[in-house]
PDB file of C-alpha atoms and ligand atoms in Angstrom:
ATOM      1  CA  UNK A   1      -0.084   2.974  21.709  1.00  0.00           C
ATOM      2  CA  UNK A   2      -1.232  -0.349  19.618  1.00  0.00           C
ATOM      3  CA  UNK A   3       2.147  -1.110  17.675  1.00  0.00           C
ATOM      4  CA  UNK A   4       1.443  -4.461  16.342  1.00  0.00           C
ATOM      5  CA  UNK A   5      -1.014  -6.105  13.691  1.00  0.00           C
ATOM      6  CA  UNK A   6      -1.687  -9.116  12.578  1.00  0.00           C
ATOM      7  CA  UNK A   7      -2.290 -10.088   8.995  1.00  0.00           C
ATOM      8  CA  UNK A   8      -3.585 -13.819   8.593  1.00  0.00           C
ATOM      9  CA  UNK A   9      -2.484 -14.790   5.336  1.00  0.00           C
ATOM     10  CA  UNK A  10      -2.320 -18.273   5.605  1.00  0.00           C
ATOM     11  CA  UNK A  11      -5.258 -18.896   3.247  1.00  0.00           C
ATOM     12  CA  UNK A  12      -5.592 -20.651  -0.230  1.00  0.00           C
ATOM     13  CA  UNK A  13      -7.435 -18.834  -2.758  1.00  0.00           C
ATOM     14  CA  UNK A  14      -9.387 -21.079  -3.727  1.00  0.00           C
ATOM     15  CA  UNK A  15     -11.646 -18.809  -5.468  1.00  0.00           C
ATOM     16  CA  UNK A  16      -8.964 -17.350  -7.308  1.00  0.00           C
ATOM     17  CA  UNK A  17      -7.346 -20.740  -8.821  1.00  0.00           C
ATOM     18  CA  UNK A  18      -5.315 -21.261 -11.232  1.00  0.00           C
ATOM     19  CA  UNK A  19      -3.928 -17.547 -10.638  1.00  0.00           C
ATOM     20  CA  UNK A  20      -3.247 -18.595  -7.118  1.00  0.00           C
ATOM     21  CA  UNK A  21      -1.729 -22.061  -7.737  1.00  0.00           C
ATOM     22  CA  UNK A  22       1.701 -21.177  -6.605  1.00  0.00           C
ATOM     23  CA  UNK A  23       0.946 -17.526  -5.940  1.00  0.00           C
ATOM     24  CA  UNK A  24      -0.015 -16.068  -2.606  1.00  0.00           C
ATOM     25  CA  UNK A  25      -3.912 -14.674  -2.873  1.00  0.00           C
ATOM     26  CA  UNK A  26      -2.642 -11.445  -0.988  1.00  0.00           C
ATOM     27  CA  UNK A  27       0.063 -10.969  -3.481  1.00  0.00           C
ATOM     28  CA  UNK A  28      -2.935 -10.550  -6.556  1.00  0.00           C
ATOM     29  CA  UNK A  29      -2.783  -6.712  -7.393  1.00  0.00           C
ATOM     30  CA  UNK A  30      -4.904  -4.466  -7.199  1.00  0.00           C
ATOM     31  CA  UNK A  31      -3.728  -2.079 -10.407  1.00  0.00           C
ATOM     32  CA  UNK A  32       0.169  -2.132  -9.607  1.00  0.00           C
ATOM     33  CA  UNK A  33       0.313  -3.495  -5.669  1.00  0.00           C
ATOM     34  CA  UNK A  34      -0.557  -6.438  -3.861  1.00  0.00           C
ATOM     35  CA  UNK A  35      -3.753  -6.956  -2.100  1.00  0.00           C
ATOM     36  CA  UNK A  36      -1.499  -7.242   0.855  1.00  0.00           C
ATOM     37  CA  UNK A  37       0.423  -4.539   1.225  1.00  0.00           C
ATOM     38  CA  UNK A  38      -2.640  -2.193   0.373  1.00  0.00           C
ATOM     39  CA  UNK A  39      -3.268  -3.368   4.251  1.00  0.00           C
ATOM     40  CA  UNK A  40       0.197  -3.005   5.633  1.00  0.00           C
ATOM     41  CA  UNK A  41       0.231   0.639   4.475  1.00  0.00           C
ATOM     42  CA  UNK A  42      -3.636   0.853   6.275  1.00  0.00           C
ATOM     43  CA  UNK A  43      -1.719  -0.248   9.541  1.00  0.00           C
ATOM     44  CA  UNK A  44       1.481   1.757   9.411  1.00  0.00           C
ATOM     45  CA  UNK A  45      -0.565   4.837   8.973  1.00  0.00           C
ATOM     46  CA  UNK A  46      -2.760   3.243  12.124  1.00  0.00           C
ATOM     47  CA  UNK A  47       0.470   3.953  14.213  1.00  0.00           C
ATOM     48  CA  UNK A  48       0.692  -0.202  13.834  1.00  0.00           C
ATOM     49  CA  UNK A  49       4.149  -0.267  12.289  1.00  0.00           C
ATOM     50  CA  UNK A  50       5.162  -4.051  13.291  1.00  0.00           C
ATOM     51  CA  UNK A  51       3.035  -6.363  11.046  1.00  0.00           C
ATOM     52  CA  UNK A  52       2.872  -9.703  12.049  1.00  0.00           C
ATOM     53  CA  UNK A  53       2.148 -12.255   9.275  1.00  0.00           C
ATOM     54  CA  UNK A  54       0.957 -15.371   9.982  1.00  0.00           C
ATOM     55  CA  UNK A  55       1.843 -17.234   6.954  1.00  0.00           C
ATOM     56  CA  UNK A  56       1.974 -20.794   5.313  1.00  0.00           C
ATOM     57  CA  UNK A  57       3.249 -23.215   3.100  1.00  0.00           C
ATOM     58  CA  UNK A  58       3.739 -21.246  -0.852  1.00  0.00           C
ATOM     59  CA  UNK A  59       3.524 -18.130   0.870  1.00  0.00           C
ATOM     60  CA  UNK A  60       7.288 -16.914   0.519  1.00  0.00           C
ATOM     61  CA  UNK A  61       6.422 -14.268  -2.220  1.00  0.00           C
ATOM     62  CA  UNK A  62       4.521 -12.193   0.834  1.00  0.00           C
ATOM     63  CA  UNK A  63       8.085 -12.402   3.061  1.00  0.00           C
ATOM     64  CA  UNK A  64      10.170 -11.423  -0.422  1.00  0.00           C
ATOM     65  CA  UNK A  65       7.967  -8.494  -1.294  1.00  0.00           C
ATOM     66  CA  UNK A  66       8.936  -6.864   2.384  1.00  0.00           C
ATOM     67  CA  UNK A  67      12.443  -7.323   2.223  1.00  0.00           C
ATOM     68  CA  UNK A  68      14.969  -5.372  -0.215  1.00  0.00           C
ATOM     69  CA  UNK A  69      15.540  -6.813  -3.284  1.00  0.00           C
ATOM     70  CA  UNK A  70      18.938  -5.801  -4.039  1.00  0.00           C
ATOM     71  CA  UNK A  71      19.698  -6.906  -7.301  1.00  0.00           C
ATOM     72  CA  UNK A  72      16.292  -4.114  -8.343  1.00  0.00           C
ATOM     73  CA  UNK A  73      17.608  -1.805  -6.483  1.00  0.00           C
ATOM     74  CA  UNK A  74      20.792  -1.867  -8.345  1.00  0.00           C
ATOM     75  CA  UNK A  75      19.440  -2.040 -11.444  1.00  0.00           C
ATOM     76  CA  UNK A  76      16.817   0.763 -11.355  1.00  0.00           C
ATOM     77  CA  UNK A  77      18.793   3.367  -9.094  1.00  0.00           C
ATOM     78  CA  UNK A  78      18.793   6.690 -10.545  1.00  0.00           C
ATOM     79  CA  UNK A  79      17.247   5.460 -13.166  1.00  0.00           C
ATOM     80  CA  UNK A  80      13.541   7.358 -14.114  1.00  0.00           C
ATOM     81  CA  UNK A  81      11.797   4.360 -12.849  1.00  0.00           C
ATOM     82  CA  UNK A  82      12.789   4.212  -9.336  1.00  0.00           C
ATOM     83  CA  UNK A  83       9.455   6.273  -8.568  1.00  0.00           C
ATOM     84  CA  UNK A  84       7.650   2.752  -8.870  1.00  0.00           C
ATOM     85  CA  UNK A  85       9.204   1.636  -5.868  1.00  0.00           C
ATOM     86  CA  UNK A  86       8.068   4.752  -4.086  1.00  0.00           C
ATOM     87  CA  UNK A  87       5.573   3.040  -2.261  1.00  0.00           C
ATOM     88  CA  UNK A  88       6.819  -0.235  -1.310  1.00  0.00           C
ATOM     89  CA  UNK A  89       9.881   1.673  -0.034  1.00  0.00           C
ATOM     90  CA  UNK A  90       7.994   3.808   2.049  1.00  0.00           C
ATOM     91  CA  UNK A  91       6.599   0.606   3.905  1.00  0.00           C
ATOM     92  CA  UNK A  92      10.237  -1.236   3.958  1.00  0.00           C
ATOM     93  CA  UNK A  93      11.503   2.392   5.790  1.00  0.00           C
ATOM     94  CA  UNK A  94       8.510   2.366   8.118  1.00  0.00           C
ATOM     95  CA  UNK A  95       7.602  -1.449   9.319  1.00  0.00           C
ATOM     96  CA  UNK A  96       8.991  -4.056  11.074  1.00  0.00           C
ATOM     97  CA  UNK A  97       7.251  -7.435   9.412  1.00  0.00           C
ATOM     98  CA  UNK A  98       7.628 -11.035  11.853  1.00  0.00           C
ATOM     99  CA  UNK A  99       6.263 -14.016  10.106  1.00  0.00           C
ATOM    100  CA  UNK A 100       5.318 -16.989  11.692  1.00  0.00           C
ATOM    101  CA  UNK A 101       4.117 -20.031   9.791  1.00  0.00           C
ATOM    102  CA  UNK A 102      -0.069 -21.278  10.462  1.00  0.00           C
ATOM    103  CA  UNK A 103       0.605 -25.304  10.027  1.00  0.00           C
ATOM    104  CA  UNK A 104      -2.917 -26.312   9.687  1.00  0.00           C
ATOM    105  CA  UNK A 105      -5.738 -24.476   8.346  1.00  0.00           C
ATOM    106  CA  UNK A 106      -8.331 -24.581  11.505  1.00  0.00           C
ATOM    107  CA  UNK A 107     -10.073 -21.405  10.628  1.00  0.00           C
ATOM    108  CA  UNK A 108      -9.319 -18.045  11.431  1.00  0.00           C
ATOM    109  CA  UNK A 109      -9.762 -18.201  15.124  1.00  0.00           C
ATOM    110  CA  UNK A 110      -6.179 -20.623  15.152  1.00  0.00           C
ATOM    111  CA  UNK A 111      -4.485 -18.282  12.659  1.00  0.00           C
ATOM    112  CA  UNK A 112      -4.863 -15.751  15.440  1.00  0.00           C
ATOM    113  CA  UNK A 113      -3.824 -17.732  18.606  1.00  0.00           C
ATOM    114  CA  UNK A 114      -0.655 -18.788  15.539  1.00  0.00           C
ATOM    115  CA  UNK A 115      -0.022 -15.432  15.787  1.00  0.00           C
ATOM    116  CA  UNK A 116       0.163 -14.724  19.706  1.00  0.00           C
ATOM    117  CA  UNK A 117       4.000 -15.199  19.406  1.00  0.00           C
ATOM    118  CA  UNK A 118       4.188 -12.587  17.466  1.00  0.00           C
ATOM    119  CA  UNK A 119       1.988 -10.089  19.350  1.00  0.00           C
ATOM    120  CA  UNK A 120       2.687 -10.613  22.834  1.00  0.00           C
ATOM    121  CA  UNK A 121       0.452  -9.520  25.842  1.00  0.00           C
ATOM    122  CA  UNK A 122      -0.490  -6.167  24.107  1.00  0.00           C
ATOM    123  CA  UNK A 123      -3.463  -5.236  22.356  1.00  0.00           C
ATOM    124  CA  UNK A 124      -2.979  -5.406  18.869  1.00  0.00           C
ATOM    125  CA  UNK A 125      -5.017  -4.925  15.519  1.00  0.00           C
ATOM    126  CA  UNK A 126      -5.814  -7.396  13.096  1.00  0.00           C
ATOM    127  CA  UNK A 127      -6.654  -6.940   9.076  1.00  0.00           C
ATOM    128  CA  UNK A 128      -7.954  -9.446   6.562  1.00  0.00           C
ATOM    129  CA  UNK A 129      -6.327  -8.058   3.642  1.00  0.00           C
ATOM    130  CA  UNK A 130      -9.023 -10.011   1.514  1.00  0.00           C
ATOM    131  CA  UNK A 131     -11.255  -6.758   2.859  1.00  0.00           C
ATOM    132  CA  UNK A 132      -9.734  -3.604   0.873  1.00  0.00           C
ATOM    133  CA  UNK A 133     -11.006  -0.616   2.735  1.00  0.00           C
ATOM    134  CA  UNK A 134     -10.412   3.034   1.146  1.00  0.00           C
ATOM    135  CA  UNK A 135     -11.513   6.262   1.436  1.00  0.00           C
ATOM    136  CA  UNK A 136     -10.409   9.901   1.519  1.00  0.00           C
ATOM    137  CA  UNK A 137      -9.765  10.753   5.200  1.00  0.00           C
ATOM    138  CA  UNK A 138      -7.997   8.725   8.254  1.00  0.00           C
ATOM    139  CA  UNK A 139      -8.409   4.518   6.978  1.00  0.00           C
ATOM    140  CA  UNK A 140     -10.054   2.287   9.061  1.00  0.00           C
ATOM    141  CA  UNK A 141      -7.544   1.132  11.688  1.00  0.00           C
ATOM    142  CA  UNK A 142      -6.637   4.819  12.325  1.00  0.00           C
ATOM    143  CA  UNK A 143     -10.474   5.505  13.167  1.00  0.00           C
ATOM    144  CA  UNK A 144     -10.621   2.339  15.034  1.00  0.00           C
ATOM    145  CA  UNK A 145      -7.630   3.135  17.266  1.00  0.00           C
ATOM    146  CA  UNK A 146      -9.222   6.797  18.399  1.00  0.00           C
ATOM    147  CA  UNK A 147     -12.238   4.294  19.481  1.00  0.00           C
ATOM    148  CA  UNK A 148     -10.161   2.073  21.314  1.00  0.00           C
ATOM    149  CA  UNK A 149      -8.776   5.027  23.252  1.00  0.00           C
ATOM    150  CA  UNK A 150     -11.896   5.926  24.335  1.00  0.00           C
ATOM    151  CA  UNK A 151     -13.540   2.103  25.108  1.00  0.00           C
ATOM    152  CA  UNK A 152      -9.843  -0.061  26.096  1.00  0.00           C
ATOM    153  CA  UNK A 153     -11.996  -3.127  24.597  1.00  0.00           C
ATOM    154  CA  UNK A 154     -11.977  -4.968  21.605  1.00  0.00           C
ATOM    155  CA  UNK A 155     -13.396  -3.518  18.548  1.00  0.00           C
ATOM    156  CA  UNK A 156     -14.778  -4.828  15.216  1.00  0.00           C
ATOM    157  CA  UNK A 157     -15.526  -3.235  11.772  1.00  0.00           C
ATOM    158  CA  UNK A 158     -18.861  -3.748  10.690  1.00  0.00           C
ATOM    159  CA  UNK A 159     -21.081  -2.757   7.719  1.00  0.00           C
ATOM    160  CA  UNK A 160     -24.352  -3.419   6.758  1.00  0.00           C
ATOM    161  CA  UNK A 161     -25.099  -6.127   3.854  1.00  0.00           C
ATOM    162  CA  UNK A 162     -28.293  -7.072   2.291  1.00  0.00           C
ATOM    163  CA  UNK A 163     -29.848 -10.086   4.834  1.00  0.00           C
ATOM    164  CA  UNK A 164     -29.337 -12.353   1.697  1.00  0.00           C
ATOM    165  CA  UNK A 165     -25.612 -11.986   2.101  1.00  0.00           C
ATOM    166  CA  UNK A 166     -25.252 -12.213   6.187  1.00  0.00           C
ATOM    167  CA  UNK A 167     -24.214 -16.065   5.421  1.00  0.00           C
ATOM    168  CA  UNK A 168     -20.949 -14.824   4.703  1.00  0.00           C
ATOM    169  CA  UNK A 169     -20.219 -12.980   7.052  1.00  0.00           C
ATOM    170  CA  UNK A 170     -19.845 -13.188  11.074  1.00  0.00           C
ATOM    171  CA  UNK A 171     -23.296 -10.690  12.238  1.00  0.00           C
ATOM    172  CA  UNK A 172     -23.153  -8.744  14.983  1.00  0.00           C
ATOM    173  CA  UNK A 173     -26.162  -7.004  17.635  1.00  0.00           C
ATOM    174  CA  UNK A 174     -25.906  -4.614  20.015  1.00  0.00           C
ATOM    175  CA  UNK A 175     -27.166  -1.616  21.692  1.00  0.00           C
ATOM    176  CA  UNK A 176     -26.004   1.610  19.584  1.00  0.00           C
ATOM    177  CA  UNK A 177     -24.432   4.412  21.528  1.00  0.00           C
ATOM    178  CA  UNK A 178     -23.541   7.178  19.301  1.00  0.00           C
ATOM    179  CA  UNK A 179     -21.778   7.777  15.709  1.00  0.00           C
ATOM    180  CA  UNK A 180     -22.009   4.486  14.396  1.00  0.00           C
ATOM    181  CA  UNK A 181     -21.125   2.755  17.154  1.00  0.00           C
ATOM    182  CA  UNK A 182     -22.511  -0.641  18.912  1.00  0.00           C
ATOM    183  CA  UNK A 183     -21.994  -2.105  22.373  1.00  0.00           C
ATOM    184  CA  UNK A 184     -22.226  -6.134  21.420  1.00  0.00           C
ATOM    185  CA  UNK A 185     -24.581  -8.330  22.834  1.00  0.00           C
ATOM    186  CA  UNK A 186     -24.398 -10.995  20.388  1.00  0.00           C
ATOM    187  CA  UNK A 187     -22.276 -12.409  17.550  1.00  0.00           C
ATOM    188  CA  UNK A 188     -22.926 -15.342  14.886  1.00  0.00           C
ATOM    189  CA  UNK A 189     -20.898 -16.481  12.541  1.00  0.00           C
ATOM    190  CA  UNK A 190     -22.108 -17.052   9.364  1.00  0.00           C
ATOM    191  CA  UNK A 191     -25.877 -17.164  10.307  1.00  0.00           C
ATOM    192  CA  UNK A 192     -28.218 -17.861   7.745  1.00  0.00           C
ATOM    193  CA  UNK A 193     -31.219 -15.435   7.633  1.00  0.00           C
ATOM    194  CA  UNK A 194     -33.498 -16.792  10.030  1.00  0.00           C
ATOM    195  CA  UNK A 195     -30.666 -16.925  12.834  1.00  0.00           C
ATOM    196  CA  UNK A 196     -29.138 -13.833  11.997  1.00  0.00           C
ATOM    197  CA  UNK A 197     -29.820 -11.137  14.585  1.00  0.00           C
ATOM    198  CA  UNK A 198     -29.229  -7.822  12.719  1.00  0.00           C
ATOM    199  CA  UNK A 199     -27.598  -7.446   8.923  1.00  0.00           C
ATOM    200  CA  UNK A 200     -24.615  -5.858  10.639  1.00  0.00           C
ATOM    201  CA  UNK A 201     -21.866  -7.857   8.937  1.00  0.00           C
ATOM    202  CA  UNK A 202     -18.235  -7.749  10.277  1.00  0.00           C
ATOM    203  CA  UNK A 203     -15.247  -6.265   8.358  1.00  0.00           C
ATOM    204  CA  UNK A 204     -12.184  -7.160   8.211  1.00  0.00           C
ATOM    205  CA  UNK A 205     -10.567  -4.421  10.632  1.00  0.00           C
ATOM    206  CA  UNK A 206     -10.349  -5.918  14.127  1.00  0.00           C
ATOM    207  CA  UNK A 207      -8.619  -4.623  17.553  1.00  0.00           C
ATOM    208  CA  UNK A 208      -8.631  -7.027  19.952  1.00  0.00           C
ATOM    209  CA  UNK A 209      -7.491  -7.408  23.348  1.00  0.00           C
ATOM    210  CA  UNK A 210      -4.505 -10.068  24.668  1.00  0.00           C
ATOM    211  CA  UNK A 211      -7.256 -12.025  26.702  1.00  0.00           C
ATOM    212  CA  UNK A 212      -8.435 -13.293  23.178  1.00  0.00           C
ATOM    213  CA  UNK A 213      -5.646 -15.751  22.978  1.00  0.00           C
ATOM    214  CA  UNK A 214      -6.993 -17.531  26.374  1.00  0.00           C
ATOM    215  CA  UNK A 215     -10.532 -17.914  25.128  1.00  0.00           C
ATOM    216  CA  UNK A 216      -9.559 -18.739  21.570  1.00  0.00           C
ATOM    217  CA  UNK A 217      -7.595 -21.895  23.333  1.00  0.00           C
ATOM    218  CA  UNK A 218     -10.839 -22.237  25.175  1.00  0.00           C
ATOM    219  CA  UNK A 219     -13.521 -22.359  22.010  1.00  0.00           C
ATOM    220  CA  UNK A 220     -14.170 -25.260  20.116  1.00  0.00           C
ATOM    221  CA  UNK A 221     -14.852 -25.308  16.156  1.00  0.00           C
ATOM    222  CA  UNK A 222     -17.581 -23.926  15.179  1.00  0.00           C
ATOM    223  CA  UNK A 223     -19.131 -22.788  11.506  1.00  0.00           C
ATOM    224  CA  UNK A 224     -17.409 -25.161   8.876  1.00  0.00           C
ATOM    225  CA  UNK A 225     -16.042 -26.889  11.772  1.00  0.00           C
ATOM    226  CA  UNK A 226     -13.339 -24.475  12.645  1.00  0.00           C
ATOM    227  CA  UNK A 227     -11.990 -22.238  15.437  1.00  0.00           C
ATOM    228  CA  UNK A 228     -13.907 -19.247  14.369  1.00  0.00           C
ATOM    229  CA  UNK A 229     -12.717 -15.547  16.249  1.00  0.00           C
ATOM    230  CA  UNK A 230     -16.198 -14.503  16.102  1.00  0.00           C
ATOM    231  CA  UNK A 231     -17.586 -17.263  18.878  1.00  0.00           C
ATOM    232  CA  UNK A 232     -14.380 -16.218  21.100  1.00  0.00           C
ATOM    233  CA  UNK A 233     -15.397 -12.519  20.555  1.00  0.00           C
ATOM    234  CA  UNK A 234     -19.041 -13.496  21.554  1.00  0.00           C
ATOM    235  CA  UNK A 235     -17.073 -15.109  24.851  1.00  0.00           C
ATOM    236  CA  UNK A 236     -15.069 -11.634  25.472  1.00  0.00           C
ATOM    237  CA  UNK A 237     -18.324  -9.730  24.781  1.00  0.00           C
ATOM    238  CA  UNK A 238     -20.284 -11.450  27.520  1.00  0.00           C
ATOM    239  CA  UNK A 239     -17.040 -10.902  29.772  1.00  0.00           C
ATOM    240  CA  UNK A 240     -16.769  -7.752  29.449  1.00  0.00           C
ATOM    241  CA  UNK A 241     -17.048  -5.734  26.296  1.00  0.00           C
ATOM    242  CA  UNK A 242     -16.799  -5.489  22.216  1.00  0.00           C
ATOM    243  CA  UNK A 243     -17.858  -2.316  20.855  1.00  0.00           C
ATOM    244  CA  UNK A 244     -18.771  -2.533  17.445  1.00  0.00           C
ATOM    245  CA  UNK A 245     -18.142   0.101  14.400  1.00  0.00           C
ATOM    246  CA  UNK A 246     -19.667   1.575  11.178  1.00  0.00           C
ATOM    247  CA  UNK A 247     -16.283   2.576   9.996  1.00  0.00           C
ATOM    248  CA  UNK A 248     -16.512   5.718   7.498  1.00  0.00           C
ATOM    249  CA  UNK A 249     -15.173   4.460   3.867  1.00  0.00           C
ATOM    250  CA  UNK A 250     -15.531   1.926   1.114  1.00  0.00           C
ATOM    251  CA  UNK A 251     -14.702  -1.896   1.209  1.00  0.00           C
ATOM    252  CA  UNK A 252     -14.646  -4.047  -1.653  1.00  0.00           C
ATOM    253  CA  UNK A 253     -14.805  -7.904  -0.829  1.00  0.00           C
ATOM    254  CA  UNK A 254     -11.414  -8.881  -2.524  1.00  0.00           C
ATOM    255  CA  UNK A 255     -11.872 -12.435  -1.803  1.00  0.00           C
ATOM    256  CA  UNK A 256     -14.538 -13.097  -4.549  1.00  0.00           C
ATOM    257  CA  UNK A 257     -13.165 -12.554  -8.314  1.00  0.00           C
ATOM    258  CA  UNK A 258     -16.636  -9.634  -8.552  1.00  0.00           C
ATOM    259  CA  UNK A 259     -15.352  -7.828  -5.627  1.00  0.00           C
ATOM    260  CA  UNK A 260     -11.648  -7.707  -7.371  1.00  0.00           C
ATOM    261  CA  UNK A 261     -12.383  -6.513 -10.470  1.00  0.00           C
ATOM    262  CA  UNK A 262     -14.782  -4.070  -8.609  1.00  0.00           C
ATOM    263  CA  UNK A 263     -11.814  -2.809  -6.440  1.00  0.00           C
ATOM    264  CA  UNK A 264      -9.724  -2.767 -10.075  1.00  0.00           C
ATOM    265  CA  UNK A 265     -11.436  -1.000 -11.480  1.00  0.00           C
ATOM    266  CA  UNK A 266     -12.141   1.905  -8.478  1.00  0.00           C
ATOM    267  CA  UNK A 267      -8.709   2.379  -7.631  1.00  0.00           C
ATOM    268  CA  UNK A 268      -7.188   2.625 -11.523  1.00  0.00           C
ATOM    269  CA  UNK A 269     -10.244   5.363 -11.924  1.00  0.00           C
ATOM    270  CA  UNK A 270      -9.974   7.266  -8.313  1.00  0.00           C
ATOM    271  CA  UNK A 271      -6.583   6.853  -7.255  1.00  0.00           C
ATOM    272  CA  UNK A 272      -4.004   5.141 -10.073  1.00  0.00           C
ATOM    273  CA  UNK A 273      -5.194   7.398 -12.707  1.00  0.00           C
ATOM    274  CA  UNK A 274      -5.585  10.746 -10.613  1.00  0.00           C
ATOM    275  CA  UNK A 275      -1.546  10.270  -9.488  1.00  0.00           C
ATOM    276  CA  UNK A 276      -1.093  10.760 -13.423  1.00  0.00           C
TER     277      UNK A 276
HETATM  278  C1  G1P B 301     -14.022 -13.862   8.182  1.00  0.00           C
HETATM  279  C2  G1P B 301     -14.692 -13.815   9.554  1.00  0.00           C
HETATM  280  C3  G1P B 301     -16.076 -13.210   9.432  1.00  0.00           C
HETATM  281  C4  G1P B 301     -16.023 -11.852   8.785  1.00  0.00           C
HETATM  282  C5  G1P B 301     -15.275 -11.943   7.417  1.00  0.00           C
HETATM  283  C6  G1P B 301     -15.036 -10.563   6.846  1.00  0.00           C
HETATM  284  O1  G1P B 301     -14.712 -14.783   7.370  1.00  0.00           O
HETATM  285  O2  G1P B 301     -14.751 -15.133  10.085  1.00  0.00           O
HETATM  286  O3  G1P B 301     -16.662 -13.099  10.721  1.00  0.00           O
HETATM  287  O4  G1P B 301     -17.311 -11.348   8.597  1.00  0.00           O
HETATM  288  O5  G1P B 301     -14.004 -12.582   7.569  1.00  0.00           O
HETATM  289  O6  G1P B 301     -14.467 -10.624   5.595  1.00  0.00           O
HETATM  290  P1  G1P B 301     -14.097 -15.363   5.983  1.00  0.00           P
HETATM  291  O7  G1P B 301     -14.309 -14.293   4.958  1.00  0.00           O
HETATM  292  O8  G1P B 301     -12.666 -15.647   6.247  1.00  0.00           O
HETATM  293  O9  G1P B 301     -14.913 -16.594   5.690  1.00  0.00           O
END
C-alpha cells in the first residue's frame, strides 16, 4: 500500500570528519554494510521497495553501492566469496532506488519537499538512516505501516530519552490511546528542558502524508534557522492528525561516533557473529 521511502542523505558528517571527508556518512559500516543500506533493507521488508534518495554533492558512493558493479561480479562469480554479496544483492533484486540531488542544506524539512519529485501524491515513509533500529521481530517501518492502516495519518517513531538529552531531538505530547501509541497535540523541535513538553523524543522512522509537501512550502525556518519537518508536522497535527509511536526494538544514535561504536559493537556480537 505505501511503496515509496525517502532517505535524506544529503548531510555532511561533520561529526564523523576526516572519515567522512570525501565519503558519504551513510556509507560508514556498521561491521561489513553501510549505515545506509541497513535502512533500505528496513524499508523493503516495510513493503516500501522504491527508495528515494535525496542526495548531494560527494554523495555518488550511495548511487554506486545500489547499482551492479560488474567488473565484481565478474570477478567473484562462482567463486566461494560470492556469499558476501548476498545481501546487497538481495536489495539490488528487490528495490527500485531514484535519487534526486538536495542543492542547499536548509534543514531536513527542505530535504523532504527535495524529495516530493520523487514520491508523488502518495503517502510515503521516510528513514534517517543516522537512526539504526533493530530488533528480532517485524522492524520499525513494518510496525509503523500496520498503524497507518488503522489511523490513514501521519505517524512518527518516538522513544523516550533522559530530559537532559530532549535538546537533540524534536519532542512530542499527546494523549495516549493504547499500546504505545500517542494522538499529538504538540511538537518542538529541539526544546531545551524547560520548553520541552514530555521526554518523548522522535525517531527516525516517519510516515507521512502528501499534504506535508504544501505545509513544508508554507513553514518558515525554525531551530538552527532551518525548515525543520517537525514544525510542519505540528501544522498537520493541528489539521488533522499525527499519531505518535513507541516502536518495539533497539535504536542506536549512529550520528554521534558513541552511538557507532555502540551499534558496532551490538551487531558484530548479536547478529555478524551468530551468522558464523
Ligand atoms: C532530526 C529531526 C528530529 C529527530 C531526529 C531523530 O534531527 O529534526 O526531530 O528527533 O532527527 O534522529 P537531526 O538529528 O537531524 O538534528
Amino acid at each position: 500500500m505505501i511503496t515509496k521511502c525517502l532517505f535524506p542523505v544529503a548531510g555532511y558528517g561533520t561529526r564523523f570528519l576526516p572519515a567522512t571527508k570525501s565519503m558519504p556518512k551513510e556509507m560508514l559500516p556498521i561491521v561489513n554494510k553501510p549505515l545506509v543500506q541497513y535502512g533500505v533493507e528496513e524499508a523493503i521488508e516495510a513493503g516500501m521497495n522504491t527508495c528515494a534518495m535525496v542526495t548531494g554533492r560527494g554523495k555518488r558512493a550511495i548511487a554506486d553501492h545500489f547499482d551492479i558493479n560488474f567488473e565484481l561480479e565478474h570477478q567473484i562469480a562462482g567463486s566461494g566469496k560470492e556469499a558476501y554479496l548476498d545481501s546487497i544483492r538481495n536489495v539490488l533484486d528487490n528495490g527500485i532506488f531514484t535519487m534526486v540531488r538536495q542543492r542547499e542544506m536548509k534543514g531536513l524539512g527542505h530535504a523532504i519537499l527535495t524529495g516530493q519529485s520523487l514520491i508523488g501524491n502518495d503517502p510515503f515513509g521516510v528513514i534517517l538512516s543516522d537512526d539504526l533500529c533493530i530488533n528480532d521481530g517485524p522492524g520499525v517501518l513494518a510496525q509503523m505501516v500496520e498503524l497507518f492502516k488503522q489511523f490513514r495519518c501521519s505517524i512518527v517513531a518516538i522513544q523516550e530519552v533522559p530530559m537532559d538529552e530532549v535538546h537533540k531531538y524534536g519532542v512530542i505530547a499527546g494523549e495516549p490511546l493504547k499500546d504505545g501509541i500517542y494522538r499529538v497535540d504538540e511538537m518542538v523541535e529541539k526544546p531545551t528542558q524547560e520548553d520541552a513538553p514530555s521526554n518523548l523524543a522522535i525517531i527516525g522512522r516517519y510516515i507521512l502524508t502528501p499534504d506535508i509537501f504544501d505545509i513544508i512550502r508554507d513553514t518558515p525556518p525554525g531551530a538552527n534557522g532551518e525548515v525543520q519537518l517537525t514544525d510542519a508536522l505540528q501544522t498537520q497535527a493541528k489539521q488533522g492528525c499525527v499519531m505518535a509511536y513507541k516502536f518495539k526494538g533497539r535504536r542506536f544514535d549512529c550520528g554521534s561516533v558513541p552511538g557507532f561504536v555502540e551499534a558496532t559493537n551490538y551487531v558484530y556480537e548479536n547478529i555478524y557473529n551468530k551468522k558464523g
